[in-house]
Short mmCIF file of C-alpha atoms in Angstrom, two decimals:
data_model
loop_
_atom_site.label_atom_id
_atom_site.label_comp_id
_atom_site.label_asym_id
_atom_site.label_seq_id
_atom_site.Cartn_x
_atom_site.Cartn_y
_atom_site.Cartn_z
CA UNK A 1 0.00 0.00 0.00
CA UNK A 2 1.27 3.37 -0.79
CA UNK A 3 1.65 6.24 1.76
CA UNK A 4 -0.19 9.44 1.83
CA UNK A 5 3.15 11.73 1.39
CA UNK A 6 0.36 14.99 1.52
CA UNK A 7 -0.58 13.86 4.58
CA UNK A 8 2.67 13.00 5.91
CA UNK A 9 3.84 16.74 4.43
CA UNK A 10 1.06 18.45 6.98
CA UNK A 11 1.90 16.21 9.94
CA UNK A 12 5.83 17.23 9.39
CA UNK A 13 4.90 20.68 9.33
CA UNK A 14 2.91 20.53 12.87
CA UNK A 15 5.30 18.76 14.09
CA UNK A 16 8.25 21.23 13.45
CA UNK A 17 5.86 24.09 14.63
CA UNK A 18 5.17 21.89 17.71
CA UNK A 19 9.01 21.56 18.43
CA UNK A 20 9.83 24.91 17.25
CA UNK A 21 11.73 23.74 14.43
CA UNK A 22 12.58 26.08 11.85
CA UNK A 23 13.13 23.70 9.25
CA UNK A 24 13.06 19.84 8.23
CA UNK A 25 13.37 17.59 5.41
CA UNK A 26 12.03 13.35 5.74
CA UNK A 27 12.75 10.78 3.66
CA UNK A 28 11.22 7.62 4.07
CA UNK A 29 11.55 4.04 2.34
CA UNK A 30 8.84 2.16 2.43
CA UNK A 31 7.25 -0.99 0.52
CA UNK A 32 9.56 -0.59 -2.12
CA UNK A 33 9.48 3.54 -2.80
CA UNK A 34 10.85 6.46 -1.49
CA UNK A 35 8.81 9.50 -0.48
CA UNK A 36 9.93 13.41 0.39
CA UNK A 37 8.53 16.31 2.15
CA UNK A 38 10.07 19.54 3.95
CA UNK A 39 8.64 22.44 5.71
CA UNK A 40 10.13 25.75 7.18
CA UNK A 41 12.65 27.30 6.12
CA UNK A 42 16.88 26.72 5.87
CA UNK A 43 17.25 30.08 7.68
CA UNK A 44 15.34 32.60 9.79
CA UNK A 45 17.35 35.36 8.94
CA UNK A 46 16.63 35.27 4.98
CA UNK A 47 13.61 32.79 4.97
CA UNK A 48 14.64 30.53 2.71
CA UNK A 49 12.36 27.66 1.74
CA UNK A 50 13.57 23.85 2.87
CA UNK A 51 13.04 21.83 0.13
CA UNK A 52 13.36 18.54 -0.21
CA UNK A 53 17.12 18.38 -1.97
CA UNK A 54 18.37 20.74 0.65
CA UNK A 55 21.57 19.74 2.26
CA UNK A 56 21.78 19.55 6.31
CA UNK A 57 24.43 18.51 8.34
CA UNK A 58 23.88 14.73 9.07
CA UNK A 59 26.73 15.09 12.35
CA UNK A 60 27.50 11.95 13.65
CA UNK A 61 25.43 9.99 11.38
CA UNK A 62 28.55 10.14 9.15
CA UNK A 63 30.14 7.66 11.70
CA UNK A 64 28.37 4.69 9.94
CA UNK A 65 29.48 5.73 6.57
CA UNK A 66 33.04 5.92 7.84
CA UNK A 67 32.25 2.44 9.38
CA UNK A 68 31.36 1.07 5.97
CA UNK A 69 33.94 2.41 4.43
CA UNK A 70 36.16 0.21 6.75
CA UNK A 71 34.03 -2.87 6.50
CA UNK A 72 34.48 -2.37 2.62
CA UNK A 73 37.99 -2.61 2.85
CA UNK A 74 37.79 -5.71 5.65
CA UNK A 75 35.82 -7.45 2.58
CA UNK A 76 38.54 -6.79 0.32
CA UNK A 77 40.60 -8.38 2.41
CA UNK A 78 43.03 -5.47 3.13
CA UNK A 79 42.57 -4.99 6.77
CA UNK A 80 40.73 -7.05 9.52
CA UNK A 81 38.90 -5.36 12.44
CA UNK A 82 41.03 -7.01 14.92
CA UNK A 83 43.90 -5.23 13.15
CA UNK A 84 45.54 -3.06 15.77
CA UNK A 85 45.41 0.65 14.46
CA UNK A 86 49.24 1.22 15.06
CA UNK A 87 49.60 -1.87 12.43
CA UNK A 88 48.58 0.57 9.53
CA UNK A 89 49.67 3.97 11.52
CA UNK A 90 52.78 3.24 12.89
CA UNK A 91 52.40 7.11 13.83
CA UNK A 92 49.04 6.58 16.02
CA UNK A 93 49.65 6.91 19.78
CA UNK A 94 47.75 7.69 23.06
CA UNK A 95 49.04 8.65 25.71
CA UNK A 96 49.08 5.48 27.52
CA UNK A 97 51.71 3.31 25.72
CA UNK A 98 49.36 -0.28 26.12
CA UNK A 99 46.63 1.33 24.85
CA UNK A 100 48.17 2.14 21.85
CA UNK A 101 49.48 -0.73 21.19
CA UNK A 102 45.82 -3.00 21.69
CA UNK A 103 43.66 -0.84 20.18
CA UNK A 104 41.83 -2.39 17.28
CA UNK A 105 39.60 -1.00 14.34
CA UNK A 106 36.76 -2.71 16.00
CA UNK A 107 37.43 -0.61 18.97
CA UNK A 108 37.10 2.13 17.46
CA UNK A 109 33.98 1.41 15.38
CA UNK A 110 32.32 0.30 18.48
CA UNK A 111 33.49 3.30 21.13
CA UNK A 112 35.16 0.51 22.93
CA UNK A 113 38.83 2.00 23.13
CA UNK A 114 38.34 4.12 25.99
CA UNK A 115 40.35 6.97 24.57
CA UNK A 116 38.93 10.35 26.00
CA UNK A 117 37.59 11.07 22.42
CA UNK A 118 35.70 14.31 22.24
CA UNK A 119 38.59 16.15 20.56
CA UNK A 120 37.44 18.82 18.17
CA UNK A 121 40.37 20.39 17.11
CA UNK A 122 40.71 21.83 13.95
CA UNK A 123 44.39 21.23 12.18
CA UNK A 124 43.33 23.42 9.11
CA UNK A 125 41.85 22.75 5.73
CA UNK A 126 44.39 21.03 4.29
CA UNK A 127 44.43 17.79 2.40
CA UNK A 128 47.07 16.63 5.46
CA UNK A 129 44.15 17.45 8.35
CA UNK A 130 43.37 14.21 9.46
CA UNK A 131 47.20 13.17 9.53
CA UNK A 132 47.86 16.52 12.18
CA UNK A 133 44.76 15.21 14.19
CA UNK A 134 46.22 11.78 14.69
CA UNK A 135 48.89 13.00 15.29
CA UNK A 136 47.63 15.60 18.24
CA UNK A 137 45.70 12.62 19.77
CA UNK A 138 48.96 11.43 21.62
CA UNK A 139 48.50 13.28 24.69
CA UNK A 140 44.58 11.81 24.99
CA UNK A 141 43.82 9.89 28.36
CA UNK A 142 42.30 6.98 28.66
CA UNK A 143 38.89 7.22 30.36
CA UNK A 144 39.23 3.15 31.09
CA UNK A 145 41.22 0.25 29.96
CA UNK A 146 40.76 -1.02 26.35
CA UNK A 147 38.27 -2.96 25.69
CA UNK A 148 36.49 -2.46 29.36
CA UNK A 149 33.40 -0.32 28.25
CA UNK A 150 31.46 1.88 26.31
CA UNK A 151 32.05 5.43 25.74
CA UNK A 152 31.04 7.23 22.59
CA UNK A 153 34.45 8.45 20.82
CA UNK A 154 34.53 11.16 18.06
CA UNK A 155 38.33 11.34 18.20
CA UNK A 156 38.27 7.11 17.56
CA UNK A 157 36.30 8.11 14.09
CA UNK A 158 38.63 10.61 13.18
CA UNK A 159 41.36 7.84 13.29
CA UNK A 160 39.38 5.32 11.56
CA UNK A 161 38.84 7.96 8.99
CA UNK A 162 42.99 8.60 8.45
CA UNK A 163 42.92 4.78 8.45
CA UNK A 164 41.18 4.74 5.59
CA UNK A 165 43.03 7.15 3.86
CA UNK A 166 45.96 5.03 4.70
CA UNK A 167 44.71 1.96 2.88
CA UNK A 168 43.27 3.79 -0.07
CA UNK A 169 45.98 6.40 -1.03
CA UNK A 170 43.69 9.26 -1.05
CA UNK A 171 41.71 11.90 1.33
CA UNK A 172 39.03 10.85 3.41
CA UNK A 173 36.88 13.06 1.61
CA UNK A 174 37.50 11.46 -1.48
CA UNK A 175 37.64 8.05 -0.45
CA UNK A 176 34.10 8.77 0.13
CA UNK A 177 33.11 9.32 -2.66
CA UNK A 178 34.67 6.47 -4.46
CA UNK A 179 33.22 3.92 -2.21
CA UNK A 180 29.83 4.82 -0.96
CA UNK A 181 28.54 8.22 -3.02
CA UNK A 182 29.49 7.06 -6.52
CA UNK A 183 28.35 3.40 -6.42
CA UNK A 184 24.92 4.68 -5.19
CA UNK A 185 24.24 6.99 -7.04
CA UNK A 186 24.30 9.99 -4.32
CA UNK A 187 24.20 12.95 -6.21
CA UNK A 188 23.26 15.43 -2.95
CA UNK A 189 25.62 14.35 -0.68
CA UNK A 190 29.40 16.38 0.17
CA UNK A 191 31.56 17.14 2.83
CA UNK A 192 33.01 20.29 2.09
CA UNK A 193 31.63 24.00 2.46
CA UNK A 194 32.40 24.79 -1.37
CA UNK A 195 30.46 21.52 -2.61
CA UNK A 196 27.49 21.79 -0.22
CA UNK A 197 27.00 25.66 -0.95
CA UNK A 198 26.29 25.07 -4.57
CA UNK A 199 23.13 23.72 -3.22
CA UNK A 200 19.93 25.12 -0.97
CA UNK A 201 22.14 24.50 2.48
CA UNK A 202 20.31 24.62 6.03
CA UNK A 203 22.27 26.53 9.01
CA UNK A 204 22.00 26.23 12.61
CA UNK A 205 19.60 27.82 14.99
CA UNK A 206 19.85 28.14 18.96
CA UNK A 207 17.26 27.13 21.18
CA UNK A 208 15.32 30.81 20.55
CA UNK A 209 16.00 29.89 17.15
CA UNK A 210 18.70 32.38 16.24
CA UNK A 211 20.63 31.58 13.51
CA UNK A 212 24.16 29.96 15.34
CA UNK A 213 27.39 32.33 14.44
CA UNK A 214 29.56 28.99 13.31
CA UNK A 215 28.48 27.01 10.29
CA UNK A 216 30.12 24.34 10.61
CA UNK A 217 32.88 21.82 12.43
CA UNK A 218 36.52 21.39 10.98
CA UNK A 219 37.56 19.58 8.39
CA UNK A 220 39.49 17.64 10.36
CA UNK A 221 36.79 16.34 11.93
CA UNK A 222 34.86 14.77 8.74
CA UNK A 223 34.93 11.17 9.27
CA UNK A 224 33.13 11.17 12.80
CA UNK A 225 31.01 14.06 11.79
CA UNK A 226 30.90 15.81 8.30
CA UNK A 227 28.81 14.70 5.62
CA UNK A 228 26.01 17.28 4.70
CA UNK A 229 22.88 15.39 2.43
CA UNK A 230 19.39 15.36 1.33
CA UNK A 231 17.11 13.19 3.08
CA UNK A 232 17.07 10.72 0.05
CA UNK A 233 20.42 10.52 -0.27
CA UNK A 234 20.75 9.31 3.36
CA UNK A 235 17.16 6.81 2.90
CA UNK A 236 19.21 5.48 -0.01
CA UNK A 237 22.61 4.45 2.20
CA UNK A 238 20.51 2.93 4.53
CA UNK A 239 18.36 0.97 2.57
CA UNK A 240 21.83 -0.01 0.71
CA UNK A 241 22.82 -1.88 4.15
CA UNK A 242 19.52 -4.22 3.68
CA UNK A 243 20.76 -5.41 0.29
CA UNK A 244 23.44 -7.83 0.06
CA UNK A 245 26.11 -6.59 -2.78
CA UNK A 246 24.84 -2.90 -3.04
CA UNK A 247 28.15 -1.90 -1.05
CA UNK A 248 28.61 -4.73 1.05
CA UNK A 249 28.15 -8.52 0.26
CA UNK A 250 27.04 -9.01 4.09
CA UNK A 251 25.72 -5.41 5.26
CA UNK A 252 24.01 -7.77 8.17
CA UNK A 253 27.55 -7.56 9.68
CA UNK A 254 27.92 -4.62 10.92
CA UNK A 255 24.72 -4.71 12.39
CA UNK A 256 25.83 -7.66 14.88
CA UNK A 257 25.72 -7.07 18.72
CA UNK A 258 29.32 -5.92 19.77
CA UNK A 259 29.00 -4.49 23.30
CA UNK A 260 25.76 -4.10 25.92
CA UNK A 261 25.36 -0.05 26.61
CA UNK A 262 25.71 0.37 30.36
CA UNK A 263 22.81 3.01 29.49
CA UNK A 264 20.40 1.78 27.56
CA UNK A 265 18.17 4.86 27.80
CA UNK A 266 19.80 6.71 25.30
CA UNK A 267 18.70 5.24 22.16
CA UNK A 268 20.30 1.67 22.04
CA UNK A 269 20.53 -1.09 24.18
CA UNK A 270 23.79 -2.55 22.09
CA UNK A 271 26.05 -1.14 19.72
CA UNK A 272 27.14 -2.98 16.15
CA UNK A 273 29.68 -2.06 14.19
CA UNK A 274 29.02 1.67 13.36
CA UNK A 275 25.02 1.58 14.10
CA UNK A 276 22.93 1.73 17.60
CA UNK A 277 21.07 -1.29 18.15
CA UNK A 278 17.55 -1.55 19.68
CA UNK A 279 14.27 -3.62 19.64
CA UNK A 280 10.97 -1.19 18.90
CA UNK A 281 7.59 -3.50 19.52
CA UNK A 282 9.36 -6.90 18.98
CA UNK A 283 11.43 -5.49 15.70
CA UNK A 284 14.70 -5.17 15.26
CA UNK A 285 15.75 -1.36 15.02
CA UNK A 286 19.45 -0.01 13.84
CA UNK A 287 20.04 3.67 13.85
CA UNK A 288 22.22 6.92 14.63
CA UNK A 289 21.58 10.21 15.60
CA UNK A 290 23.67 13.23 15.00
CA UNK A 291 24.04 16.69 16.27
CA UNK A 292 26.24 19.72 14.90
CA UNK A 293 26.25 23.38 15.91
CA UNK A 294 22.26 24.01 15.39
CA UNK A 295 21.40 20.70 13.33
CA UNK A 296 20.34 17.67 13.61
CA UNK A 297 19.96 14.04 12.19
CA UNK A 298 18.13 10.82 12.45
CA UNK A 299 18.53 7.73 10.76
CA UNK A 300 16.30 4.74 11.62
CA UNK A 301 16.31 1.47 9.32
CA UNK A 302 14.02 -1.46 10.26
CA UNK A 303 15.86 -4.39 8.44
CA UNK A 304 13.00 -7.08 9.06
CA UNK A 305 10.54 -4.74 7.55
CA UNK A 306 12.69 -3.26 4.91
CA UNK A 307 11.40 0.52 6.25
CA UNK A 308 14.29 3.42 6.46
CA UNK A 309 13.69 7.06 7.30
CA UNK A 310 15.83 9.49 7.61
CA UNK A 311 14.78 13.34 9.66
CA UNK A 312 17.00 16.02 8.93
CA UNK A 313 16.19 19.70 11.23
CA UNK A 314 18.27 22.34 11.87
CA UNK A 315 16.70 23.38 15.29
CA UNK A 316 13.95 23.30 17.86
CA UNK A 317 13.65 20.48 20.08
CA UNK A 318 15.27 17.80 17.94
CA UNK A 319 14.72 14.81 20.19
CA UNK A 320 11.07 15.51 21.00
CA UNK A 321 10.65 15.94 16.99
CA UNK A 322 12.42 12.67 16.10
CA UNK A 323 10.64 11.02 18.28
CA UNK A 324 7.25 12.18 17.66
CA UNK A 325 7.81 12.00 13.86
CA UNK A 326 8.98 7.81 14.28
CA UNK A 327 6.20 7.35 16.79
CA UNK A 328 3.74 8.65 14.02
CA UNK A 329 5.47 7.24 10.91
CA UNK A 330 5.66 3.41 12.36
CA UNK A 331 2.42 3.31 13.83
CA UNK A 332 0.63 4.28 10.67
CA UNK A 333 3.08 2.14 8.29
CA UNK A 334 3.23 -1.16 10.50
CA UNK A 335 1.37 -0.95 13.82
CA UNK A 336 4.71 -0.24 15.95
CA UNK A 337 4.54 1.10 19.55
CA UNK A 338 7.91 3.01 19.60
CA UNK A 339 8.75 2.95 23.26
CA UNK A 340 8.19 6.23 25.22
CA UNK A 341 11.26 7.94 26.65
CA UNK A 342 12.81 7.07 29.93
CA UNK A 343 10.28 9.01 32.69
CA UNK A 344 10.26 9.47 36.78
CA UNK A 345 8.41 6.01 38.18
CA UNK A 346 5.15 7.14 39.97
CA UNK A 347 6.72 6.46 43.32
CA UNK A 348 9.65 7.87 44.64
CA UNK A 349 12.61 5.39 45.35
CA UNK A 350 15.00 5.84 48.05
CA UNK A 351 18.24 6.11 47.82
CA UNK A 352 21.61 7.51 49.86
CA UNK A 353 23.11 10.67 48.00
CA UNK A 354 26.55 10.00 49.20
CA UNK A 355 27.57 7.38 46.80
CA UNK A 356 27.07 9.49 43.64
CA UNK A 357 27.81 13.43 44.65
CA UNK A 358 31.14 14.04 43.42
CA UNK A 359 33.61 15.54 40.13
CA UNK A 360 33.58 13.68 37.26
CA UNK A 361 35.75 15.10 34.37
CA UNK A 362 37.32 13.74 30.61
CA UNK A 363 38.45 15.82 27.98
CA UNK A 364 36.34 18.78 27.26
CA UNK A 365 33.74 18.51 30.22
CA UNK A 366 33.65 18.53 33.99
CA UNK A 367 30.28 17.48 35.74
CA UNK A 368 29.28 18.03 38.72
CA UNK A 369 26.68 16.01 41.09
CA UNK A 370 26.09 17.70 44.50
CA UNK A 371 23.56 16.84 47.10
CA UNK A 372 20.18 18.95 46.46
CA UNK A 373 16.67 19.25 48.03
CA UNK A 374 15.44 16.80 45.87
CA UNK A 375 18.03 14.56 45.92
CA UNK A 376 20.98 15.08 43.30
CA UNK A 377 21.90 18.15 41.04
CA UNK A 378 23.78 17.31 37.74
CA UNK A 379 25.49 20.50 36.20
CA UNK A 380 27.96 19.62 32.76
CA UNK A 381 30.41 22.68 32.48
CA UNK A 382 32.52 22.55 29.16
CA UNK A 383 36.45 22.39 29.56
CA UNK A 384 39.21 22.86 27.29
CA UNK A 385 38.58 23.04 23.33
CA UNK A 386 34.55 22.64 23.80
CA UNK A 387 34.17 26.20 25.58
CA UNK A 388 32.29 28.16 23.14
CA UNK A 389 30.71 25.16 21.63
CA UNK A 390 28.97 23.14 24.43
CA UNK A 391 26.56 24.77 26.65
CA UNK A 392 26.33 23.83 30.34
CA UNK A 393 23.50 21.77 31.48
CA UNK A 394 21.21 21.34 34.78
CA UNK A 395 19.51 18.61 35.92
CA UNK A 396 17.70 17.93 39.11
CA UNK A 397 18.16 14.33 39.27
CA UNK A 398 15.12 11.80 39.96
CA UNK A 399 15.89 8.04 40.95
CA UNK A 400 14.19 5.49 38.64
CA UNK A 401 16.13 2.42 40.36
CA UNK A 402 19.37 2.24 42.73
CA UNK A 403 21.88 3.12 39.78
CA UNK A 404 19.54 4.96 37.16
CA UNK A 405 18.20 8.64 37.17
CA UNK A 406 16.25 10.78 35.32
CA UNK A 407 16.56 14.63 34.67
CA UNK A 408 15.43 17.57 31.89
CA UNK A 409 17.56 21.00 31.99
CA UNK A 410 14.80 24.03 31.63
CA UNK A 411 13.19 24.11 28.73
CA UNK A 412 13.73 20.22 27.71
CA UNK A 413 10.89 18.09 27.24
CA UNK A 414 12.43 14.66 27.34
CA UNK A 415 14.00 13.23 30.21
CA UNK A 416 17.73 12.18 29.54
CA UNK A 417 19.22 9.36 31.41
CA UNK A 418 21.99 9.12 33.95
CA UNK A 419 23.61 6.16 34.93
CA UNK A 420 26.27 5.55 37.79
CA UNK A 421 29.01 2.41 37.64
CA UNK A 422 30.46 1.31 40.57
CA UNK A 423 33.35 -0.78 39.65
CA UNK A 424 34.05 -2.52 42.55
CA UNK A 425 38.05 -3.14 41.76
CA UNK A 426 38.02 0.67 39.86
CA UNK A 427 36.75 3.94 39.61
CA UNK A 428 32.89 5.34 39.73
CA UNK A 429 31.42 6.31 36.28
CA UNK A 430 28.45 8.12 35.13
CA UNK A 431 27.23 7.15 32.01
CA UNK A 432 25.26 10.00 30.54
CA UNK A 433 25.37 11.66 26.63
CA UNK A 434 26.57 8.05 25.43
CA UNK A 435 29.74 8.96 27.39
CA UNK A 436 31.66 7.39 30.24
CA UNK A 437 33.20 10.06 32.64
CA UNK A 438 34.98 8.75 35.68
CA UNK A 439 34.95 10.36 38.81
CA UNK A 440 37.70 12.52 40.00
CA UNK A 441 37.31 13.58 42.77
#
């Protein structure tokens, strides 16, 4: 049966004026087709229609495109992903000498290396970018031993990108486009300001919905985090990873549990190689989200049911939006219940404050839980290179169970999650944004 795109055109433009999204594209696959709608506009300040081949910044998305660019090159036989990274970059180092000698490619594609990876550092615009980031990562930290948990790592995609360049002689950029773009056909999908400008190209907004005063992230950056598409475009590479031989002869791989999420709130319960794992209403879900300076991404693919959709916005209240748009999208197209975000129980559990208050702190943020009238106070304060580009956060903490806590900062209408780790032979972590910080202090 075919969908109602007019109908699914209104319902994506009350649900951007519901979130206060200034703009959004969807793509969706479905039964065999591909349909398209946008509303809004690509920027407040000039009003500028979305349409549905505008470009947006996909953010961290990218990361499973960098992942099958890697898997591409396992098939070929050129690399495994138990190949330790200093094998190919005999320049790659950590600070911690073991570390860098044990860390594999399928650490990296599954956040499992425990480097402290939220390193945004720009090393210019040169063709040699990625090469000066590797090279900068040798004074990163470990935030735990190899191998010992989960902690989501941009800096680990950055090095799986220069990895790639490595085995295929060429940029990352380019690389790209050779091995994923070309062979499918994407025709609306770059990495670079000069390429994506040619087209109708979204910028950020802030939370009033100001247009944001920085475009974009470095190039040096692109593999975890810089791939700017249409919708379709990004509908298309997922549906690609439900058809044997259309990039990959077994796409089903990287899909494959690797590692259980110590929080499971935040969109996946597992992660594969590249993608989030999940189960929505008995069905199998992959995915990945991504966020940039005033934009963000959604990419959902339901491999039993053959259904991919893709949300691109550059504003508002993204995760509300996403969620309301896949609640609405699979429950009209195949009778899904997405699961409802993590919420406070209806009665209050008890619990001692003293275990969790406390500094916890990796590269680029320091958190903070003190003891507050209502139990705990979360407050994130951005350190180092994220200053200007993280905001700091506030959340009055509500138990859910002995280790798991809910909170919103004003103005946020989904709960996020917070999980503390006790490790009984090492440090206390909290396990919140995807990321593990330990506790300091």
């Amino acid at each position: 049966m075919k969908a109602d795109i007019e109908h699914w055109a209104r319902r994506l433009a009350a649900l951007a004026a519901d979130s206060e999204v200034p703009g959004a594209s969807v793509a969706f696959g479905y039964d065999g087709e591909v349909y398209e709608c946008a509303t809004g506009v690509l920027n407040t300040a000039t009003g500028a229609p979305v349409r549905s081949d505008s470009l947006f910044q996909i953010g961290s998305v990218t990361k499973v495109w960098t992942a099958t660019q890697l898997m591409l090159l396992v098939e070929d036989g050129r690399v495994t992903l138990d190949t330790p990274v200093a094998e190919i970059l005999p320049e790659f180092r950590v600070l911690d000498r073991e570390a860098t000698a044990a860390i594999t490619l399928r650490h990296l594609l599954t956040h499992t290396s425990g480097i402290d990876g939220d390193l945004f550092l720009d090393t210019g615009r040169g063709d040699d970018c990625l090469r000066r980031y590797v090279e900068a990562c040798a004074d990163l930290e470990q935030t735990f031993p190899v191998g010992d948990s989960h902690s989501y790592c941009n800096s680990g995609f950055v090095i799986a990108g220069r990895v790639v360049e490595r085995l295929t002689g060429t940029v990352w950029d380019q690389a790209l486009r050779e091995q994923i773009c070309e062979p499918l056909g994407l025709t609306h999908t770059w990495t670079l300001p000069e390429d994506v400008l040619r087209f109708g190209a979204a910028v950020g907004h802030d939370e009033q919905g100001a247009v944001v005063p920085q475009w974009g992230l470095p190039r040096s950056v692109g593999p975890a985090g810089l791939i700017c598409a249409r919708a379709a475009d990004v509908v298309a590479f997922g549906r690609a990873h439900l058809t044997p031989g259309a990039l990959l002869a077994d796409p089903a791989a990287l899909r494959q549990a690797q590692v259980d999420l110590p929080n499971p709130h935040a969109g996946g319960r597992q992660w594969g190689i590249g993608w989030s794992l999940d189960e929505w209403d008995g069905h199998q879900v992959v995915s990945h989200t991504g966020d940039t300076i005033g934009q963000h991404a959604a990419l959902w693919v339901l491999p039993e049911l053959g259904t991919v959709i893709a949300a691109l916005i550059n504003g508002g209240r993204s995760v509300e939006f996403q969620h309301r748009l896949a609640s609405e999208l699979l429950r009209e197209l195949h009778a899904i219940d997405v699961p409802a975000p993590i919420a406070p129980p209806e009665q209050s559990v008890q619990f001692d404050v003293a275990p969790f208050t406390g500094v916890y702190e990796r590269a680029g943020s320091r958190i903070h839980v003190t003891a507050h009238e209502a139990g705990l106070r979360l407050r994130t304060e951005p350190t180092g290179i994220l200053v200007g580009l993280a905001r700091s956060r506030t959340l009055d903490l509500v138990a859910v169970d002995a280790t798991t806590f809910v909170g919103r900062d004003e103005g946020d209408s989904i709960w996020d999650a917070v999980v503390f780790e006790q490790r009984p032979d090492g440090p206390s972590y909290l396990h919140y944004s995807g990321r593990a910080t330990p506790k300091t202090g």
